Steps between C-alpha positions, in 0.01 A plus 500: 500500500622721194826394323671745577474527879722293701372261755509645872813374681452209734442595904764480757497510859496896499281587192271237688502687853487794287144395339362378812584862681376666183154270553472583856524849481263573248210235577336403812582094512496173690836283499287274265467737257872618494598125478266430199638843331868400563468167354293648176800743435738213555277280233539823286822576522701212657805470761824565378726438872651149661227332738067565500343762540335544793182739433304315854797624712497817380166585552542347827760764541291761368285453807755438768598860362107618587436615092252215470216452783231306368263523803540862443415428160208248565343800734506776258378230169233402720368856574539636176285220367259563767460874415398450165273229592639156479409256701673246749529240192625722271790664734590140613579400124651862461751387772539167406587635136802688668632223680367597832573225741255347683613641870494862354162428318353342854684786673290777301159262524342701767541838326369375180223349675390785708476740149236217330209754545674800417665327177163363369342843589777664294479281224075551477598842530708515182310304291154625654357207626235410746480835707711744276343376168275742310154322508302180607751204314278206334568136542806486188666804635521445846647112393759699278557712817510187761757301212696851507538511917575113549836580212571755683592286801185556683310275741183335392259614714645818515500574144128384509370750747717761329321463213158423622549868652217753389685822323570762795447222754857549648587223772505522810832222724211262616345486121855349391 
């Protein structure tokens, strides 16, 4: 911090609330999330009024109020992810990165599981592999394109008969 800048007061219980509304109306969040960004700004900045802090409560309060839904949250994460091609793996550390709990995550299971194909098929289609890719792969590029789908979140065999796909050879439900 330059000299000649003064050190941000410390929080209290209103400049806290105040931050946590400020967080929840300009991101979409999980009460994990909030929690871990209240207590970095109180690391930051310290408390400065009699008794704790309470940043847990208040993002319990948060969704009491209905700002914060993280099944809502979990849902839309999980199809965005699927759009541009990631896989079941992939979303499921995506959540788990944003403090999804596990009810939410197992509550949203069946939707992320029922856009596999169309994920995988989304992410070939984007980084032409398998069916969408320009011409007959050889043995290293079709392992680059196989290591590609299975970080992506993809399933094994899957991936493998994605990329095993002649060019122009679109799939047909029963092929995958």
């Amino acid at each position: 911090m330059p000299a000649d800048r003064r050190p941000p007061k410390p929080l209290d219980p209103k400049t806290l609330e105040n931050l946590a509304l400020r967080y929840v109306e300009r991101f979409a969040t999980t009460e994990g999330k909030l929690v871990d960004y209240l207590n970095r700004k109180l690391r930051e900045r310290g408390w400065a009024s009699d008794g704790a802090a309470d940043p847990r409560g208040l993002a319990a309060r948060m969704v009491a109020l209905g700002y914060i839904d993280d099944r809502a949250y979990a849902e839309a994460k999980a199809a965005s992810l699927a759009r541009r091609g990631m896989g079941a793996r992939r979303v499921a550390q995506a959540l788990h990165a944003a403090r999804v709990g596990a009810e939410d995550h197992e509550a949203i299971a069946p939707q992320v599981a029922e856009a596999t194909r169309d994920a995988a098929l989304a992410f070939a289609r984007r980084r032409r592999i398998g069916p969408y890719g320009d011409g007959e792969a050889d043995r290293a590029m079709r392992e680059k394109q196989f290591a590609a789908m299975m970080r992506a979140g993809h399933p094994m065999d899957l991936s493998r008969r994605i990329v095993s796909a002649a060019p122009g050879d679109l799939p047909d439900d029963e092929d995958f």
